[in-house]
Tab-separated table of C-alpha atoms in Angstrom:
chain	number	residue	atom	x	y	z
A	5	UNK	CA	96.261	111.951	126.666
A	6	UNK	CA	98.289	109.181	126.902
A	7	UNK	CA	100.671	106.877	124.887
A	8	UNK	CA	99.023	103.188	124.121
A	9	UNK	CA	102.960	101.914	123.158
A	10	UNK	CA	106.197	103.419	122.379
A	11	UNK	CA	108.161	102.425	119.531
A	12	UNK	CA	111.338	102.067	118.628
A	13	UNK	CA	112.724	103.276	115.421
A	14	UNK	CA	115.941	101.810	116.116
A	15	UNK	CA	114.448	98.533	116.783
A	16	UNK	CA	112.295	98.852	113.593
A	17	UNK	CA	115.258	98.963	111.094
A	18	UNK	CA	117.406	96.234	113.154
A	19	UNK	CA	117.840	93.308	110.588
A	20	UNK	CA	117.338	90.929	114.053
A	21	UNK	CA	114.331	92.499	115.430
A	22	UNK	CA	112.778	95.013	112.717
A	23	UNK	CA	109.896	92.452	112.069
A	24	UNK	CA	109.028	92.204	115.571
A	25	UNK	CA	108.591	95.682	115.950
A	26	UNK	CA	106.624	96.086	112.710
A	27	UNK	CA	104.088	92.949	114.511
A	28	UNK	CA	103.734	95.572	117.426
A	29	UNK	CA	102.883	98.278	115.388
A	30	UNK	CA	100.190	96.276	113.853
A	31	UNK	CA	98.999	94.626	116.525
A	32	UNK	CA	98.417	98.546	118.358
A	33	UNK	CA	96.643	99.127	114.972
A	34	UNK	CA	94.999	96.155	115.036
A	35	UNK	CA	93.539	96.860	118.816
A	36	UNK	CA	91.461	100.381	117.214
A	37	UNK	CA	88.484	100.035	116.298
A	38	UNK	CA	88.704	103.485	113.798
A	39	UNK	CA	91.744	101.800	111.808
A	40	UNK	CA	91.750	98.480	112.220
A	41	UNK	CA	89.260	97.865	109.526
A	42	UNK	CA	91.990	99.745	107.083
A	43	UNK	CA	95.157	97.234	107.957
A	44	UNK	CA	96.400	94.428	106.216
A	45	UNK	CA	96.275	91.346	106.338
A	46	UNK	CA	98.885	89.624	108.810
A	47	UNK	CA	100.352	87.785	106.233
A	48	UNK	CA	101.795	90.698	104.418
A	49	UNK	CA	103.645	92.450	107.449
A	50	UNK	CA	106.461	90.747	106.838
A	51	UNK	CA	106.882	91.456	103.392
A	52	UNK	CA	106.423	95.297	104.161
A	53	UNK	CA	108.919	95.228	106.565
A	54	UNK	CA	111.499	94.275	103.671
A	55	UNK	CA	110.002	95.878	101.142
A	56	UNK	CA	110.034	99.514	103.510
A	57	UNK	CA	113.645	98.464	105.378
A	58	UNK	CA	115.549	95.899	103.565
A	59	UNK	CA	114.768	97.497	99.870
A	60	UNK	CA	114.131	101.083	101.055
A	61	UNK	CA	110.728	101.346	99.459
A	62	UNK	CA	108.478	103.864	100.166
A	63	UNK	CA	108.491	107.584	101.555
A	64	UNK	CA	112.161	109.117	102.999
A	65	UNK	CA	113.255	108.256	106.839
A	66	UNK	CA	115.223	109.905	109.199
A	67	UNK	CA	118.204	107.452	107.796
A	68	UNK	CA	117.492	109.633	104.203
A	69	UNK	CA	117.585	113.136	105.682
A	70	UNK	CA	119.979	115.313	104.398
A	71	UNK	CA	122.540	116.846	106.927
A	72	UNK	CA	122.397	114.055	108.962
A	73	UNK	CA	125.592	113.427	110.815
A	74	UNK	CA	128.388	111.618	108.994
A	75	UNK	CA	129.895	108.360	109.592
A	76	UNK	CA	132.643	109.072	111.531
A	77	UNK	CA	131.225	111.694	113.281
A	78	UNK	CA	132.286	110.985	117.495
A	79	UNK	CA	131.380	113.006	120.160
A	80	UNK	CA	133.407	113.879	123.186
A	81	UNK	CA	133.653	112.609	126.571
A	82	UNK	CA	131.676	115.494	127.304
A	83	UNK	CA	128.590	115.554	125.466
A	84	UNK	CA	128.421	111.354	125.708
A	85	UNK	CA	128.170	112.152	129.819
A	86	UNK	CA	125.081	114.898	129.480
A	87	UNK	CA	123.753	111.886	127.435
A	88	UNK	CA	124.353	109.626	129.763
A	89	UNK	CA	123.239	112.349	132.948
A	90	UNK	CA	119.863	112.748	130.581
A	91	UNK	CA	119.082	109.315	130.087
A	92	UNK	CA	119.301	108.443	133.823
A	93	UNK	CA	117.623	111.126	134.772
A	94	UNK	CA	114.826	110.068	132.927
A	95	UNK	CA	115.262	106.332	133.781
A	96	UNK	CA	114.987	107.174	137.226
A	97	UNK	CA	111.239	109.314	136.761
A	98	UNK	CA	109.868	106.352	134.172
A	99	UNK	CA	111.027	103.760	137.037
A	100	UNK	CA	109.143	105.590	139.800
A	101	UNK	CA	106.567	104.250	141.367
A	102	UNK	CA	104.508	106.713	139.576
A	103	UNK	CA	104.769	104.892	136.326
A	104	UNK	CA	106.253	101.342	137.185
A	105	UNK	CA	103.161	99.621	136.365
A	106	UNK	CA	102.475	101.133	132.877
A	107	UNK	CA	103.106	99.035	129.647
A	108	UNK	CA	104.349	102.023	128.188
A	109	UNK	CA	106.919	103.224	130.951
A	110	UNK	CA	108.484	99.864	131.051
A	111	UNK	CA	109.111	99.486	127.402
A	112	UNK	CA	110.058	102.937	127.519
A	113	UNK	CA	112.773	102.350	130.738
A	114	UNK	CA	114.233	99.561	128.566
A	115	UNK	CA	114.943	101.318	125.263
A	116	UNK	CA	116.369	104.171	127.515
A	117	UNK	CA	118.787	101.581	129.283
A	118	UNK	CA	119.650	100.095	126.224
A	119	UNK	CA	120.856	103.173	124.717
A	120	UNK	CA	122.401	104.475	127.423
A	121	UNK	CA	124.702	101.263	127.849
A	122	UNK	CA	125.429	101.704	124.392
A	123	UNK	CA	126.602	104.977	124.915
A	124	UNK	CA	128.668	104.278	128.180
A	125	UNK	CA	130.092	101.796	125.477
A	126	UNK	CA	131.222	104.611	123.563
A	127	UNK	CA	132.586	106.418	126.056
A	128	UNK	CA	134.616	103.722	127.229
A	129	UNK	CA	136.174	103.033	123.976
A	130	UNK	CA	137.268	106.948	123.991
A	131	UNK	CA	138.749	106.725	126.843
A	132	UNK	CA	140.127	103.435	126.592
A	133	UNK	CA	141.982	104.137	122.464
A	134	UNK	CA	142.395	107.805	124.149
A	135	UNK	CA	140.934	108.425	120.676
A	136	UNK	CA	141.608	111.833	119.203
A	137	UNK	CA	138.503	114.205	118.579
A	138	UNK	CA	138.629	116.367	115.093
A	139	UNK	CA	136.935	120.111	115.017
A	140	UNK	CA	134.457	118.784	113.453
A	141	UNK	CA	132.933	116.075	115.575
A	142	UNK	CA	130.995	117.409	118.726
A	143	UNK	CA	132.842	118.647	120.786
A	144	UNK	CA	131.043	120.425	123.604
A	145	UNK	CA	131.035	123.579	125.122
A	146	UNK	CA	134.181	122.723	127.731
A	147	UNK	CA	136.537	121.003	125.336
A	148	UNK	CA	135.778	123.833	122.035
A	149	UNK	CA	137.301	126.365	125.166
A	150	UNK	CA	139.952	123.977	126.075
A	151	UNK	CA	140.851	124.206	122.588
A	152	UNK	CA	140.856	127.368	121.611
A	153	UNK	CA	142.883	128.439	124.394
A	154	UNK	CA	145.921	125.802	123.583
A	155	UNK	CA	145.620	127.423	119.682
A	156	UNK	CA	145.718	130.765	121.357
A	157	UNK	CA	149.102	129.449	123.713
A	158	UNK	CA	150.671	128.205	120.623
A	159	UNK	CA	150.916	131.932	119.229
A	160	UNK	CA	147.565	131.919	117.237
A	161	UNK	CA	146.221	135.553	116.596
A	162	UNK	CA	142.540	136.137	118.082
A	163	UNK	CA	141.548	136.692	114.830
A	164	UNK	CA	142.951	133.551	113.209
A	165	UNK	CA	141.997	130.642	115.679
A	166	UNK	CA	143.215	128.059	113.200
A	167	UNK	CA	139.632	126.599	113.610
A	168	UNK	CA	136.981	126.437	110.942
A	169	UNK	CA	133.915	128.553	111.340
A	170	UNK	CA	131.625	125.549	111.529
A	171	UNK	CA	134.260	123.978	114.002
A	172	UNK	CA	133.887	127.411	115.978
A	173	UNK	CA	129.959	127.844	116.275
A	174	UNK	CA	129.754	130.955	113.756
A	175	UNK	CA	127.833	129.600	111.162
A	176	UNK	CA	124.068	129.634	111.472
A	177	UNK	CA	123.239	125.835	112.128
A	178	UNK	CA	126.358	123.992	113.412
A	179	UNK	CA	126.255	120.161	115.416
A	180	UNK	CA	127.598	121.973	118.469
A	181	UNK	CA	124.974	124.525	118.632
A	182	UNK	CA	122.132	122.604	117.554
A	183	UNK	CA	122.959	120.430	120.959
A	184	UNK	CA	123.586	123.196	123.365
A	185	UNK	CA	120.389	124.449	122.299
A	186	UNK	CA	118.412	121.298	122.619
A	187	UNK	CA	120.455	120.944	126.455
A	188	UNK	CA	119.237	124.322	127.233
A	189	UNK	CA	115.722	124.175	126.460
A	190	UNK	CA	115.782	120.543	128.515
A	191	UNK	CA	116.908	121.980	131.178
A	192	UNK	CA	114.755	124.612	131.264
A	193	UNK	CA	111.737	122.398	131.173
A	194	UNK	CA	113.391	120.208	133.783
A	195	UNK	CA	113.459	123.277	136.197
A	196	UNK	CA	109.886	124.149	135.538
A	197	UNK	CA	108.772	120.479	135.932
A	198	UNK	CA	110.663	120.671	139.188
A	199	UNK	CA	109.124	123.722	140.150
A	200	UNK	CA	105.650	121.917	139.604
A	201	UNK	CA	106.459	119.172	141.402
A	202	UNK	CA	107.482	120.946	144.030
């Protein structure tokens, strides 16, 4: 099994290149001979396009989805960096010679670079405004420890951190915990790939 394009969601809803993206999907449609008797007619991918992004027509995205984070919402140096570790680790295997000649790893190489610069971006602007992180935004597993420990210097009791449970990881589906788990299980599948490989 094997991809015949990759897609970018991102790209889909850009105002700039949204229709471009939609052409791609339908020309990938198009190129199957089980559904490309079922898809429209060229001239109306445009006006799906606006009708699905610009008017927000149609069945719920991922930009609809309850719980998702809020604007304003940062992360910390910390968790933009195992971003930014991730994404060029996984620049580096779709740029091997392995998979340099495939449609699909090359499109895939330069969404992954182009969010990745994006996010170096980020962390830049951290550093640079030495912006200050609330409890709330995602913190990380270092700088939630660094923290605690200067509440606990500044004569906090153990049992009243001055942190909110959500900021502290004891409620049952916080931001922090939802990415530690998602780091763990990567790199658990990274070692067994590795072990493969090897």
């Amino acid at each position: 099994c094997e991809p015949v394009a990759v897609i970018s969601a991102d790209k889909l809803t850009d105002l700039n290149v949204g229709p471009s993206e939609t052409v791609r999907i339908a020309k990938i449609l198009m190129n199957n001979p089980k559904i490309s008797e079922h898809v429209i007619d060229k001239e109306a991918w445009g006006c799906i396009w606006r009708e699905l992004i610009l008017k927000k027509k149609g069945l719920r995205t991922v930009y609809n989805r309850p719980g998702r984070l809020p604007r304003g919402t940062q992360f910390s140096p910390e968790m933009l960096e195992a971003m930014i570790d991730q994404l060029d680790r996984l620049i580096a295997k779709y740029n091997s010679s392995d998979w340099e000649t495939k449609l699909t790893a090359i499109r895939l190489v330069e969404l992954l670079a182009e969010h990745r610069d994006k996010i170096k971006d980020e962390l830049e602007a951290i550093k640079a405004d030495n912006r200050e992180l609330s409890d709330t935004d995602i913190l990380g597993p270092e700088e939630r420890k660094r923290r605690m420990e200067l509440k606990r210097q500044q004569g906090t009791s153990a049992g009243d951190s001055g942190f909110s449970k959500e900021a502290l990881g004891q409620t049952n589906e916080t931001k922090s915990e939802y990415f530690m788990t998602i780091e763990r299980d990567m790199e658990k599948r990274r070692k067994e790939q590795e072990k493969k490989d090897a």
